[in-house]
Every structure is written in structure tokens, then in C-alpha cells.
Amino acid sequence: MKKLIDYLLALSVQVKLATLIFWVVFAISSVSIVINIDIHKNHTNQIIDELIKTNINSNKAFVSEFILTHNQWELYKFLKTLSSSSMIESSGFIDTHNVIVAHTDTEHYRLGDTFKEFDTYNVVPFEQDGVTFGSFVLKVKNQTLFSMLQDTFLAQFVLLLMVALLSLVIANIFMGRLLGRLHLLSNNAQAIIEKRWDDITIYQGKENDEITRIIEKTTQLMHELRDSIEKEEKNARISHSLIILGEIGSSFAHEVKNLLQPLKLLLSPAQLPDKEDMPIIHGALARIDHQVVDFLALAKPADFKYEKPLHVKPLVEESIALLRSSLNKKHLTIQNIVEEDLYVKMGANAIEIILINLLNNAIDAAFQLSSIEITWKRAEQAGFSILCVKNSGETMDEKTKANLFKPFFTTKKEGSGLGLFSIYKIVYLSNGYIEFESQNNQTTFCLYFPCEEVL
């Protein structure tokens, strides 16, 4: 039973409502037919009673003579005449003491027996000239509900079925069109949520009821909402860009100003710098140059163009080789686990920027004599690869985590604060995303990139 209820609840609204209307029409039709049959039955029984009384009264003179002369045979024949009607099953005559004088059902009622079946027989008293001779007892073929249903079953059932099926068809068409309009309204709302503006559909039907007017008003509001959202998003992008530009410009100016400060002290108009000051001056100029190069790289588009997907393993090995001296200085080992047949949809320059920056950060943060692990494999998410770089080093504090990808934010004395920002830009423009974790003296960066599907 529970499975049946669950199945019925899982049906569509259209099927539920159409079925409900079908059964309502079926029930109303059935009740009306039953009431009509019952009225017809009562009317028929009333007609039968009148016919019986008329038949007996029209033959009173003969019947009274049969009774007075005890002519049971003639009385029996008269009773047979009454019983020959399709409306009477059997008949009899009893005297004033309820003794059977004559009866057509000789199998169950014998002459001289006392008659007791008053509940199943109609009793019609017989009087002549004020003298009561007895009573006629007649078992009428009453038109019961069941018998009348049997008689009229086929015609009534066919009519009932036609009415119910017609109601089902009408209900199905009506509910189909109704739910179609509600479905259109639902799809438009979903399109608004997902910002698929071109998928908003205007209803073209001929209905002009309340639902259609709701759809028209809602669609109009959706288009107005679209225009408003697009305008707000445009203003927000401009405002956000101006804020970012201001932050970047302010940070860059602050960094350059800090680097120029020792030059102001060492380069005096009154005297030339000492020989000991020259390395400091050249170092400051080199750092300014490095800062300017990194700043210009922000506006330069990353190299995303590729003729075919790139094999990542050689690129990883090449980046590790470039940083071998830095690894050796801190006596670090590196574990390189890269899938042999992994190809990504990125440019070589973008991959190089990512690998060099990630490995440099890992080397700088790693404890001496520890190990750095780099893995690159296909992710569980179809169409993506995952590059992870893990090192053992001090855990980041919450402030560092919150500002990690902001431009010019750095915890290094010689850092520009643009390395992780450049990585973030490349990953974002590649339709990828970044996850990182730093706890228990372990820091892991995982970058997700689109990769070539395996056929």
C-alpha cells in the first residue's frame, strides 16, 4: 500500500488533476444514475400495486362467488391469471383466519396451512358489500436497484464511460495548457536566477485569463530586472576596477618610494657616492627595475594561446632544473609525481609563470632539509587536471591567508607581492580555480586547470 501511495504522489500534477476530475465526474454520474433508478423503481412498484388492485376489483363479483361456493379451482385459475403478469411472481388467497384457501406456489404453500410470509408478500384485503372474505397475497417482482441495474447496465455503463472519458480528455487538455504556461513561468524564473537572459520566453498563446496576465507581467518585470542587473553589474565592475587600480597604484608607489629612500640618502648633490655605497645603490636600482617589470606584467595578457594541448611533464622537469641551485642551498629534496600522458589547454609561458612562482614560494617557506612534493594529475572532476605543491614550513597566520592573493602583499623582504597575484590571474582566466591549506606546519596549494579529455 505504501508503495502505491508513493507512486501516486510521484505522478505529475497534470495526471493527478485529470484523474481527480475523471473520478469526480464518474462519481457524480453514478450517483445521478442510482437516484434516477431508485425513483424509477418506486414509481414502477406504485404502478404495479394500482394494477393489481384494479384487476381484483374489476372481478369482484366472480371472485366473491368462487369464495362463497368454495370453488377453489376457479379461484386458482384467477390467481394464475394474476401471476401470469411479468410483474407478479406468485399469488394466493387466505381467509380471515390467515388460512390458505388457494395458492399458485403449490410447492411451498399447501391448502389449509396458515400463511405467515406477510413480510415478502403484498396483502390486498378483499371485501364485497361490506363483508370481508379474506385477503389476496401477492409476491410482486419488485424492481430492486440491483435488478434495474442489471436491466439497464449496458446502456447506463456506456453512457457513464463516455461522459467520464470525455471529462478526462477535456481535463487533460485544460491541465496540459495550464501547466505548460506555469512551466514557461518557471523556466523564465530559472533563467533569471542563472542569468540566461536570452532564454526568457514571451508567451504567445491565445488565452487571456489571470495566469496569462501574470506571465505577461512577470516577463515584463524579468526584462526590467535584467536591464537593472546588467546596469548594476557594469557599475560594480567599473567601481571595483577603480578600487583595484587605486590599490595597485598606491602599493606600487609605496614600494618604489621605499626603494628610492636609500638612493636619496646616498646620492647627494654636494658629493659623489663613496665606493662602498655603490653596491647598495645598484641593489636598490635592481629592485626598482624588478618591481617595474612585475608591475608591467600585470597589464600584459598571459600567454593562453596554444596550437595543441601541452605535455606538462617536460615543463615541470624544466622548471625544477632552473631552481636546482635554490633547492641545493637549503638542502631540499623534491618529489615529482606527474602523469605521463597529461596534456593541458594552456600556453607554455603561463605554465612556466605558475610553476616558477609556486616552487619559489615553496622553497622560501620550506624548512631546511625538508622535502617539497609536486604532483600533477587528472582531477576527479571531468575535464580538469590538478597541480599541487606541498612543503613543510611555518603555518600561515589568518592575516596572511586573507591577503594571500592581493597584489603587492608579501611576507618576504625581497618579494614584490605579485607572484601569487599573477598565478591567480592566469588560473582565473583559464576558467580554473585555486584551493590552499596551511596547518600543522604543512602548506599545500592546489590549482585546477582544464585538460585534454581521455578518449
Tab-separated table of C-alpha atoms in Angstrom:
chain	number	residue	atom	x	y	z
A	1	MET	CA	0.000	0.000	0.000
A	2	LYS	CA	2.840	2.402	0.900
A	3	LYS	CA	4.498	1.818	-2.483
A	4	LEU	CA	1.190	2.513	-4.239
A	5	ILE	CA	0.731	5.767	-2.281
A	6	ASP	CA	4.320	6.820	-3.024
A	7	TYR	CA	3.771	6.056	-6.715
A	8	LEU	CA	0.563	8.109	-6.812
A	9	LEU	CA	2.249	11.036	-5.043
A	10	ALA	CA	5.087	10.927	-7.570
A	11	LEU	CA	2.739	11.413	-10.536
A	12	SER	CA	2.747	14.739	-12.327
A	13	VAL	CA	0.256	17.461	-11.374
A	14	GLN	CA	-1.418	17.104	-14.772
A	15	VAL	CA	-2.103	13.390	-14.260
A	16	LYS	CA	-3.272	13.948	-10.668
A	17	LEU	CA	-5.744	16.712	-11.551
A	18	ALA	CA	-7.027	14.992	-14.692
A	19	THR	CA	-7.585	11.765	-12.738
A	20	LEU	CA	-9.301	13.685	-9.937
A	21	ILE	CA	-11.679	15.370	-12.373
A	22	PHE	CA	-12.365	11.996	-14.032
A	23	TRP	CA	-13.377	10.387	-10.729
A	24	VAL	CA	-15.448	13.399	-9.657
A	25	VAL	CA	-17.423	13.253	-12.910
A	26	PHE	CA	-17.676	9.463	-12.610
A	27	ALA	CA	-18.979	9.704	-9.016
A	28	ILE	CA	-21.499	12.440	-9.826
A	29	SER	CA	-22.746	10.496	-12.859
A	30	SER	CA	-23.007	7.277	-10.834
A	31	VAL	CA	-24.960	8.955	-8.037
A	32	SER	CA	-27.326	10.596	-10.505
A	33	ILE	CA	-27.932	7.253	-12.253
A	34	VAL	CA	-28.572	5.477	-8.930
A	35	ILE	CA	-31.029	8.187	-7.828
A	36	ASN	CA	-32.804	8.004	-11.178
A	37	ILE	CA	-33.085	4.217	-10.986
A	38	ASP	CA	-34.390	4.355	-7.427
A	39	ILE	CA	-37.053	6.900	-8.397
A	40	HIS	CA	-37.998	4.743	-11.368
A	41	LYS	CA	-38.177	1.658	-9.137
A	42	ASN	CA	-40.548	3.318	-6.646
A	43	HIS	CA	-42.711	4.622	-9.446
A	44	THR	CA	-42.859	1.186	-11.072
A	45	ASN	CA	-43.815	-0.539	-7.802
A	46	GLN	CA	-46.568	2.014	-7.277
A	47	ILE	CA	-47.930	1.309	-10.762
A	48	ILE	CA	-47.855	-2.441	-10.066
A	49	ASP	CA	-49.868	-2.043	-6.857
A	50	GLU	CA	-52.502	0.002	-8.655
A	51	LEU	CA	-52.765	-2.545	-11.475
A	52	ILE	CA	-53.223	-5.407	-9.036
A	53	LYS	CA	-55.972	-3.630	-7.112
A	54	THR	CA	-57.731	-2.637	-10.346
A	55	ASN	CA	-57.622	-6.235	-11.630
A	56	ILE	CA	-59.075	-7.651	-8.423
A	57	ASN	CA	-61.766	-5.007	-8.056
A	58	SER	CA	-62.891	-5.417	-11.663
A	59	ASN	CA	-63.556	-9.121	-10.991
A	60	LYS	CA	-65.116	-8.822	-7.536
A	61	ALA	CA	-68.444	-10.399	-8.457
A	62	PHE	CA	-66.868	-13.526	-9.887
A	63	VAL	CA	-64.245	-13.822	-7.160
A	64	SER	CA	-66.814	-13.491	-4.357
A	65	GLU	CA	-68.904	-16.242	-5.987
A	66	PHE	CA	-65.872	-18.595	-6.144
A	67	ILE	CA	-65.140	-17.956	-2.495
A	68	LEU	CA	-68.742	-18.427	-1.296
A	69	THR	CA	-69.130	-21.667	-3.291
A	70	HIS	CA	-65.670	-22.877	-2.241
A	71	ASN	CA	-64.776	-23.243	-5.876
A	72	GLN	CA	-61.108	-23.467	-5.282
A	73	TRP	CA	-60.323	-24.450	-8.874
A	74	GLU	CA	-61.842	-21.311	-10.368
A	75	LEU	CA	-60.177	-19.236	-7.644
A	76	TYR	CA	-56.854	-20.903	-8.501
A	77	LYS	CA	-57.313	-20.079	-12.197
A	78	PHE	CA	-57.998	-16.457	-11.297
A	79	LEU	CA	-54.807	-16.405	-9.217
A	80	LYS	CA	-52.889	-17.923	-12.158
A	81	THR	CA	-54.235	-15.116	-14.318
A	82	LEU	CA	-52.834	-12.606	-11.845
A	83	SER	CA	-49.492	-14.444	-11.710
A	84	SER	CA	-49.201	-14.537	-15.497
A	85	SER	CA	-48.233	-10.901	-15.385
A	86	SER	CA	-44.480	-10.268	-15.676
A	87	MET	CA	-44.797	-8.158	-12.566
A	88	ILE	CA	-46.152	-10.875	-10.206
A	89	GLU	CA	-44.160	-13.900	-9.208
A	90	SER	CA	-46.875	-15.820	-7.277
A	91	SER	CA	-50.276	-15.169	-5.657
A	92	GLY	CA	-52.722	-16.698	-3.199
A	93	PHE	CA	-55.924	-16.145	-1.209
A	94	ILE	CA	-56.235	-16.514	2.558
A	95	ASP	CA	-59.377	-16.359	4.687
A	96	THR	CA	-59.935	-14.116	7.675
A	97	HIS	CA	-58.006	-16.581	9.879
A	98	ASN	CA	-54.946	-16.444	7.562
A	99	VAL	CA	-55.580	-19.975	6.325
A	100	ILE	CA	-54.535	-20.596	2.730
A	101	VAL	CA	-57.593	-21.165	0.511
A	102	ALA	CA	-55.713	-21.229	-2.808
A	103	HIS	CA	-52.138	-20.510	-3.964
A	104	THR	CA	-50.218	-20.706	-7.238
A	105	ASP	CA	-46.942	-21.736	-5.496
A	106	THR	CA	-48.123	-25.206	-4.502
A	107	GLU	CA	-44.584	-26.347	-3.792
A	108	HIS	CA	-44.188	-24.044	-0.792
A	109	TYR	CA	-47.777	-23.287	0.233
A	110	ARG	CA	-50.353	-26.040	0.852
A	111	LEU	CA	-54.097	-25.546	1.189
A	112	GLY	CA	-55.254	-25.337	4.784
A	113	ASP	CA	-51.852	-24.200	6.104
A	114	THR	CA	-51.523	-20.959	7.986
A	115	PHE	CA	-49.957	-18.206	5.913
A	116	LYS	CA	-47.083	-16.369	7.686
A	117	GLU	CA	-44.971	-14.724	4.937
A	118	PHE	CA	-46.512	-11.285	5.248
A	119	ASP	CA	-43.084	-9.559	5.057
A	120	THR	CA	-42.419	-10.758	1.478
A	121	TYR	CA	-45.974	-10.526	0.115
A	122	ASN	CA	-48.240	-7.637	-0.678
A	123	VAL	CA	-51.597	-8.054	1.125
A	124	VAL	CA	-54.728	-6.749	-0.621
A	125	PRO	CA	-57.908	-7.134	1.562
A	126	PHE	CA	-60.998	-8.366	-0.343
A	127	GLU	CA	-64.439	-7.048	0.631
A	128	GLN	CA	-67.834	-7.316	-1.020
A	129	ASP	CA	-70.927	-5.470	0.135
A	130	GLY	CA	-69.267	-4.698	3.469
A	131	VAL	CA	-68.358	-8.341	4.076
A	132	THR	CA	-64.664	-9.255	4.414
A	133	PHE	CA	-63.954	-12.565	2.683
A	134	GLY	CA	-60.178	-12.579	3.288
A	135	SER	CA	-57.114	-11.195	1.543
A	136	PHE	CA	-55.175	-11.686	-1.630
A	137	VAL	CA	-51.461	-12.172	-1.032
A	138	LEU	CA	-49.217	-11.380	-3.986
A	139	LYS	CA	-45.464	-11.710	-4.306
A	140	VAL	CA	-44.588	-8.852	-6.634
A	141	LYS	CA	-41.458	-8.872	-8.727
A	142	ASN	CA	-40.292	-5.648	-7.150
A	143	GLN	CA	-37.921	-3.645	-9.300
A	144	THR	CA	-34.938	-3.662	-6.952
A	145	LEU	CA	-31.920	-1.463	-7.518
A	146	PHE	CA	-29.797	-4.457	-8.458
A	147	SER	CA	-32.299	-5.854	-10.936
A	148	MET	CA	-32.793	-2.491	-12.547
A	149	LEU	CA	-29.039	-2.045	-12.779
A	150	GLN	CA	-28.869	-5.422	-14.492
A	151	ASP	CA	-31.586	-4.424	-16.921
A	152	THR	CA	-30.055	-1.092	-17.792
A	153	PHE	CA	-26.385	-1.862	-17.095
A	154	LEU	CA	-25.014	-1.809	-20.618
A	155	ALA	CA	-26.668	1.406	-21.747
A	156	GLN	CA	-26.003	3.221	-18.477
A	157	PHE	CA	-22.390	1.998	-18.291
A	158	VAL	CA	-21.619	3.038	-21.859
A	159	LEU	CA	-23.118	6.471	-21.252
A	160	LEU	CA	-21.285	6.814	-17.962
A	161	LEU	CA	-17.993	5.731	-19.529
A	162	MET	CA	-18.369	8.168	-22.418
A	163	VAL	CA	-19.061	11.073	-20.054
A	164	ALA	CA	-16.112	10.135	-17.816
A	165	LEU	CA	-13.701	9.705	-20.747
A	166	LEU	CA	-14.838	12.977	-22.265
A	167	SER	CA	-14.192	14.701	-18.945
A	168	LEU	CA	-10.754	13.064	-18.813
A	169	VAL	CA	-9.835	14.324	-22.285
A	170	ILE	CA	-11.082	17.844	-21.530
A	171	ALA	CA	-9.298	17.858	-18.162
A	172	ASN	CA	-6.077	16.609	-19.741
A	173	ILE	CA	-6.140	19.293	-22.450
A	174	PHE	CA	-7.016	22.019	-19.974
A	175	MET	CA	-4.395	20.981	-17.427
A	176	GLY	CA	-1.787	20.489	-20.167
A	177	ARG	CA	-2.189	24.068	-21.356
A	178	LEU	CA	-2.355	25.376	-17.802
A	179	LEU	CA	0.773	23.537	-16.689
A	180	GLY	CA	2.519	24.491	-19.936
A	181	ARG	CA	2.103	28.160	-19.050
A	182	LEU	CA	3.228	27.568	-15.466
A	183	HIS	CA	6.225	25.621	-16.804
A	184	LEU	CA	7.109	28.582	-19.027
A	185	LEU	CA	6.904	30.867	-15.999
A	186	SER	CA	9.140	28.505	-14.011
A	187	ASN	CA	11.714	28.325	-16.830
A	188	ASN	CA	11.793	32.113	-17.060
A	189	ALA	CA	12.392	32.378	-13.316
A	190	GLN	CA	15.205	29.804	-13.531
A	191	ALA	CA	16.733	31.718	-16.438
A	192	ILE	CA	16.700	34.882	-14.305
A	193	ILE	CA	18.419	33.055	-11.430
A	194	GLU	CA	21.116	31.689	-13.761
A	195	LYS	CA	21.301	34.995	-15.694
A	196	ARG	CA	20.440	33.317	-19.006
A	197	TRP	CA	18.708	36.421	-20.310
A	198	ASP	CA	18.282	35.140	-23.869
A	199	ASP	CA	16.262	32.145	-22.618
A	200	ILE	CA	13.432	34.307	-21.240
A	201	THR	CA	10.388	33.386	-23.371
A	202	ILE	CA	7.317	35.515	-24.067
A	203	TYR	CA	4.018	33.576	-24.047
A	204	GLN	CA	2.343	33.518	-27.474
A	205	GLY	CA	-0.899	31.695	-26.611
A	206	LYS	CA	-4.482	32.924	-27.139
A	207	GLU	CA	-5.591	32.599	-23.508
A	208	ASN	CA	-6.304	35.860	-21.745
A	209	ASP	CA	-7.017	34.714	-18.216
A	210	GLU	CA	-5.372	35.569	-14.900
A	211	ILE	CA	-2.439	33.174	-15.399
A	212	THR	CA	-1.608	34.645	-18.807
A	213	ARG	CA	-1.678	38.139	-17.357
A	214	ILE	CA	0.615	37.007	-14.536
A	215	ILE	CA	3.034	35.561	-17.108
A	216	GLU	CA	2.981	38.768	-19.167
A	217	LYS	CA	3.579	40.979	-16.121
A	218	THR	CA	6.269	38.640	-14.771
A	219	THR	CA	8.063	38.504	-18.120
A	220	GLN	CA	7.985	42.292	-18.299
A	221	LEU	CA	9.416	42.508	-14.778
A	222	MET	CA	12.091	39.956	-15.729
A	223	HIS	CA	13.240	42.095	-18.672
A	224	GLU	CA	13.297	45.182	-16.457
A	225	LEU	CA	15.213	43.215	-13.828
A	226	ARG	CA	17.680	42.073	-16.474
A	227	ASP	CA	18.339	45.668	-17.564
A	228	SER	CA	18.696	46.749	-13.943
A	229	ILE	CA	21.064	43.887	-13.033
A	230	GLU	CA	23.216	44.437	-16.124
A	231	LYS	CA	23.442	48.140	-15.315
A	232	GLU	CA	24.308	47.453	-11.660
A	233	GLU	CA	26.899	44.823	-12.625
A	234	LYS	CA	28.503	47.200	-15.098
A	235	ASN	CA	28.686	49.952	-12.475
A	236	ALA	CA	30.011	47.459	-9.914
A	237	ARG	CA	32.728	46.240	-12.319
A	238	ILE	CA	33.793	49.825	-13.044
A	239	SER	CA	33.775	50.695	-9.335
A	240	HIS	CA	35.688	47.534	-8.444
A	241	SER	CA	38.221	48.152	-11.213
A	242	LEU	CA	38.798	51.704	-9.972
A	243	ILE	CA	39.291	50.442	-6.415
A	244	ILE	CA	41.743	47.744	-7.540
A	245	LEU	CA	43.553	50.226	-9.763
A	246	GLY	CA	43.843	52.636	-6.844
A	247	GLU	CA	45.135	49.896	-4.527
A	248	ILE	CA	47.662	48.685	-7.102
A	249	GLY	CA	48.837	52.214	-7.915
A	250	SER	CA	49.119	53.120	-4.232
A	251	SER	CA	51.005	49.921	-3.395
A	252	PHE	CA	53.333	50.318	-6.361
A	253	ALA	CA	54.091	53.958	-5.486
A	254	HIS	CA	54.719	52.978	-1.852
A	255	GLU	CA	57.117	50.199	-2.862
A	256	VAL	CA	59.061	52.430	-5.272
A	257	LYS	CA	59.189	55.227	-2.677
A	258	ASN	CA	60.690	52.833	-0.124
A	259	LEU	CA	63.324	51.751	-2.646
A	260	LEU	CA	64.168	55.361	-3.556
A	261	GLN	CA	64.707	56.356	0.065
A	262	PRO	CA	68.276	54.937	0.380
A	263	LEU	CA	69.159	56.442	-3.009
A	264	LYS	CA	68.181	59.899	-1.757
A	265	LEU	CA	70.478	59.473	1.223
A	266	LEU	CA	73.422	58.123	-0.762
A	267	LEU	CA	73.122	60.348	-3.836
A	268	SER	CA	73.758	63.896	-2.599
A	269	PRO	CA	74.141	66.896	-4.991
A	270	ALA	CA	77.069	68.069	-2.911
A	271	GLN	CA	79.272	64.984	-3.260
A	272	LEU	CA	79.674	61.788	-5.234
A	273	PRO	CA	78.788	58.480	-3.584
A	274	ASP	CA	81.540	56.502	-1.901
A	275	LYS	CA	82.805	53.292	-3.400
A	276	GLU	CA	81.206	51.363	-0.537
A	277	ASP	CA	77.816	52.885	-1.377
A	278	MET	CA	77.788	51.721	-4.986
A	279	PRO	CA	76.650	48.098	-4.290
A	280	ILE	CA	73.770	49.467	-2.217
A	281	ILE	CA	72.809	51.883	-4.994
A	282	HIS	CA	72.982	49.170	-7.678
A	283	GLY	CA	70.973	46.785	-5.485
A	284	ALA	CA	68.247	49.392	-4.966
A	285	LEU	CA	68.134	50.151	-8.702
A	286	ALA	CA	67.917	46.417	-9.499
A	287	ARG	CA	64.997	46.025	-7.080
A	288	ILE	CA	63.228	49.045	-8.605
A	289	ASP	CA	63.727	47.542	-12.057
A	290	HIS	CA	62.374	44.176	-10.873
A	291	GLN	CA	59.378	45.923	-9.310
A	292	VAL	CA	58.616	47.829	-12.519
A	293	VAL	CA	58.896	44.654	-14.622
A	294	ASP	CA	56.461	42.833	-12.331
A	295	PHE	CA	54.113	45.803	-12.381
A	296	LEU	CA	54.111	45.896	-16.185
A	297	ALA	CA	53.441	42.156	-16.239
A	298	LEU	CA	50.104	42.796	-14.542
A	299	ALA	CA	48.737	44.578	-17.592
A	300	LYS	CA	50.310	42.161	-20.055
A	301	PRO	CA	47.979	39.317	-21.068
A	302	ALA	CA	49.178	35.865	-20.120
A	303	ASP	CA	50.134	33.533	-22.944
A	304	PHE	CA	46.994	31.399	-23.260
A	305	LYS	CA	47.278	30.746	-26.971
A	306	TYR	CA	48.171	27.204	-27.904
A	307	GLU	CA	48.002	25.260	-31.109
A	308	LYS	CA	47.584	21.980	-29.296
A	309	PRO	CA	47.428	20.843	-25.652
A	310	LEU	CA	50.853	20.886	-23.929
A	311	HIS	CA	52.522	17.880	-22.333
A	312	VAL	CA	53.109	19.005	-18.736
A	313	LYS	CA	55.784	16.580	-17.531
A	314	PRO	CA	58.707	18.099	-19.530
A	315	LEU	CA	57.674	21.597	-18.406
A	316	VAL	CA	57.693	20.544	-14.734
A	317	GLU	CA	61.119	18.918	-15.070
A	318	GLU	CA	62.484	22.015	-16.801
A	319	SER	CA	61.201	24.323	-14.025
A	320	ILE	CA	62.716	22.091	-11.342
A	321	ALA	CA	66.062	22.169	-13.166
A	322	LEU	CA	66.018	26.001	-13.268
A	323	LEU	CA	65.541	26.129	-9.497
A	324	ARG	CA	68.016	23.358	-8.624
A	325	SER	CA	70.546	25.767	-7.145
A	326	SER	CA	67.931	27.265	-4.816
A	327	LEU	CA	66.938	23.777	-3.696
A	328	ASN	CA	70.546	22.848	-3.002
A	329	LYS	CA	71.165	25.993	-0.900
A	330	LYS	CA	68.551	24.843	1.639
A	331	HIS	CA	69.372	21.167	1.152
A	332	LEU	CA	65.830	20.458	-0.023
A	333	THR	CA	64.676	17.387	-1.885
A	334	ILE	CA	61.795	17.393	-4.339
A	335	GLN	CA	59.360	14.646	-5.219
A	336	ASN	CA	57.996	14.928	-8.741
A	337	ILE	CA	54.815	12.920	-9.420
A	338	VAL	CA	53.285	13.831	-12.788
A	339	GLU	CA	51.080	11.690	-15.012
A	340	GLU	CA	52.900	10.614	-18.140
A	341	ASP	CA	50.113	11.322	-20.632
A	342	LEU	CA	48.715	14.542	-19.102
A	343	TYR	CA	48.103	17.434	-21.517
A	344	VAL	CA	46.672	20.819	-20.502
A	345	LYS	CA	44.988	23.521	-22.564
A	346	MET	CA	47.330	26.406	-21.715
A	347	GLY	CA	50.276	28.335	-23.161
A	348	ALA	CA	53.850	27.423	-22.225
A	349	ASN	CA	54.571	30.904	-20.827
A	350	ALA	CA	51.579	30.737	-18.458
A	351	ILE	CA	52.618	27.282	-17.208
A	352	GLU	CA	56.183	28.489	-16.636
A	353	ILE	CA	54.998	31.518	-14.597
A	354	ILE	CA	52.843	29.273	-12.411
A	355	LEU	CA	55.494	26.594	-11.803
A	356	ILE	CA	58.361	29.031	-11.091
A	357	ASN	CA	56.281	31.140	-8.677
A	358	LEU	CA	54.797	28.151	-6.814
A	359	LEU	CA	58.158	26.399	-6.460
A	360	ASN	CA	59.952	29.618	-5.451
A	361	ASN	CA	57.369	30.242	-2.716
A	362	ALA	CA	57.633	26.632	-1.525
A	363	ILE	CA	61.462	26.849	-1.409
A	364	ASP	CA	61.407	30.119	0.520
A	365	ALA	CA	58.858	28.815	3.062
A	366	ALA	CA	60.242	25.275	3.490
A	367	PHE	CA	62.292	24.171	6.476
A	368	GLN	CA	65.893	23.224	5.698
A	369	LEU	CA	66.495	19.533	4.963
A	370	SER	CA	62.767	19.057	4.292
A	371	SER	CA	61.057	17.868	1.127
A	372	ILE	CA	58.818	19.572	-1.431
A	373	GLU	CA	56.206	17.499	-3.227
A	374	ILE	CA	54.806	18.444	-6.631
A	375	THR	CA	52.010	16.393	-8.205
A	376	TRP	CA	50.041	16.962	-11.396
A	377	LYS	CA	47.310	14.547	-12.395
A	378	ARG	CA	43.762	14.369	-13.680
A	379	ALA	CA	41.169	15.545	-11.180
A	380	GLU	CA	38.005	13.656	-10.270
A	381	GLN	CA	36.091	16.495	-11.903
A	382	ALA	CA	35.797	15.626	-15.603
A	383	GLY	CA	37.834	17.816	-17.940
A	384	PHE	CA	40.154	19.171	-15.217
A	385	SER	CA	43.702	18.479	-14.015
A	386	ILE	CA	45.044	19.314	-10.552
A	387	LEU	CA	48.531	20.706	-9.818
A	388	CYS	CA	49.544	20.548	-6.131
A	389	VAL	CA	52.728	21.862	-4.496
A	390	LYS	CA	53.257	20.896	-0.858
A	391	ASN	CA	56.031	21.980	1.514
A	392	SER	CA	56.861	21.695	5.211
A	393	GLY	CA	57.180	25.164	6.727
A	394	GLU	CA	55.675	27.544	9.220
A	395	THR	CA	51.874	27.676	9.182
A	396	MET	CA	50.378	30.869	7.730
A	397	ASP	CA	48.537	33.155	10.110
A	398	GLU	CA	44.990	34.299	9.391
A	399	LYS	CA	46.082	37.714	8.093
A	400	THR	CA	48.406	36.122	5.554
A	401	LYS	CA	45.679	33.720	4.409
A	402	ALA	CA	43.185	36.583	3.959
A	403	ASN	CA	45.577	38.716	1.853
A	404	LEU	CA	47.459	35.960	0.066
A	405	PHE	CA	46.349	36.780	-3.491
A	406	LYS	CA	46.231	40.571	-3.186
A	407	PRO	CA	48.755	42.456	-5.363
A	408	PHE	CA	51.911	43.717	-3.598
A	409	PHE	CA	51.118	41.765	-0.426
A	410	THR	CA	54.219	39.816	0.601
A	411	THR	CA	55.895	38.396	3.715
A	412	LYS	CA	59.351	38.311	2.059
A	413	LYS	CA	61.906	41.048	2.489
A	414	GLU	CA	62.841	40.957	-1.186
A	415	GLY	CA	59.395	39.967	-2.544
A	416	SER	CA	57.306	42.056	-4.933
A	417	GLY	CA	53.957	40.641	-3.805
A	418	LEU	CA	52.949	39.949	-7.411
A	419	GLY	CA	53.810	36.254	-7.781
A	420	LEU	CA	50.648	34.714	-6.333
A	421	PHE	CA	48.557	37.506	-7.851
A	422	SER	CA	49.926	36.582	-11.304
A	423	ILE	CA	49.094	32.912	-10.633
A	424	TYR	CA	45.578	33.872	-9.557
A	425	LYS	CA	45.076	35.911	-12.746
A	426	ILE	CA	46.236	33.064	-15.002
A	427	VAL	CA	44.092	30.434	-13.224
A	428	TYR	CA	41.016	32.693	-13.261
A	429	LEU	CA	41.368	33.483	-16.974
A	430	SER	CA	41.845	29.754	-17.684
A	431	ASN	CA	38.415	29.005	-16.107
A	432	GLY	CA	40.154	27.180	-13.260
A	433	TYR	CA	40.235	27.707	-9.514
A	434	ILE	CA	42.642	27.518	-6.546
A	435	GLU	CA	42.482	25.730	-3.208
A	436	PHE	CA	45.110	26.071	-0.471
A	437	GLU	CA	45.597	24.801	3.048
A	438	SER	CA	48.132	25.735	5.730
A	439	GLN	CA	48.092	23.930	9.070
A	440	ASN	CA	50.354	21.832	11.283
A	441	ASN	CA	53.459	23.226	9.531
A	442	GLN	CA	52.252	21.928	6.167
A	443	THR	CA	51.209	24.238	3.304
A	444	THR	CA	49.589	22.958	0.105
A	445	PHE	CA	48.489	24.868	-2.998
A	446	CYS	CA	46.224	23.024	-5.463
A	447	LEU	CA	45.399	24.574	-8.843
A	448	TYR	CA	42.683	23.182	-11.139
A	449	PHE	CA	43.108	23.645	-14.927
A	450	PRO	CA	41.189	22.402	-17.959
A	451	CYS	CA	42.949	19.420	-19.512
A	452	GLU	CA	42.565	17.241	-22.573
A	453	GLU	CA	39.867	14.590	-22.196
A	454	VAL	CA	40.906	10.921	-22.253
A	455	LEU	CA	39.183	9.109	-25.125
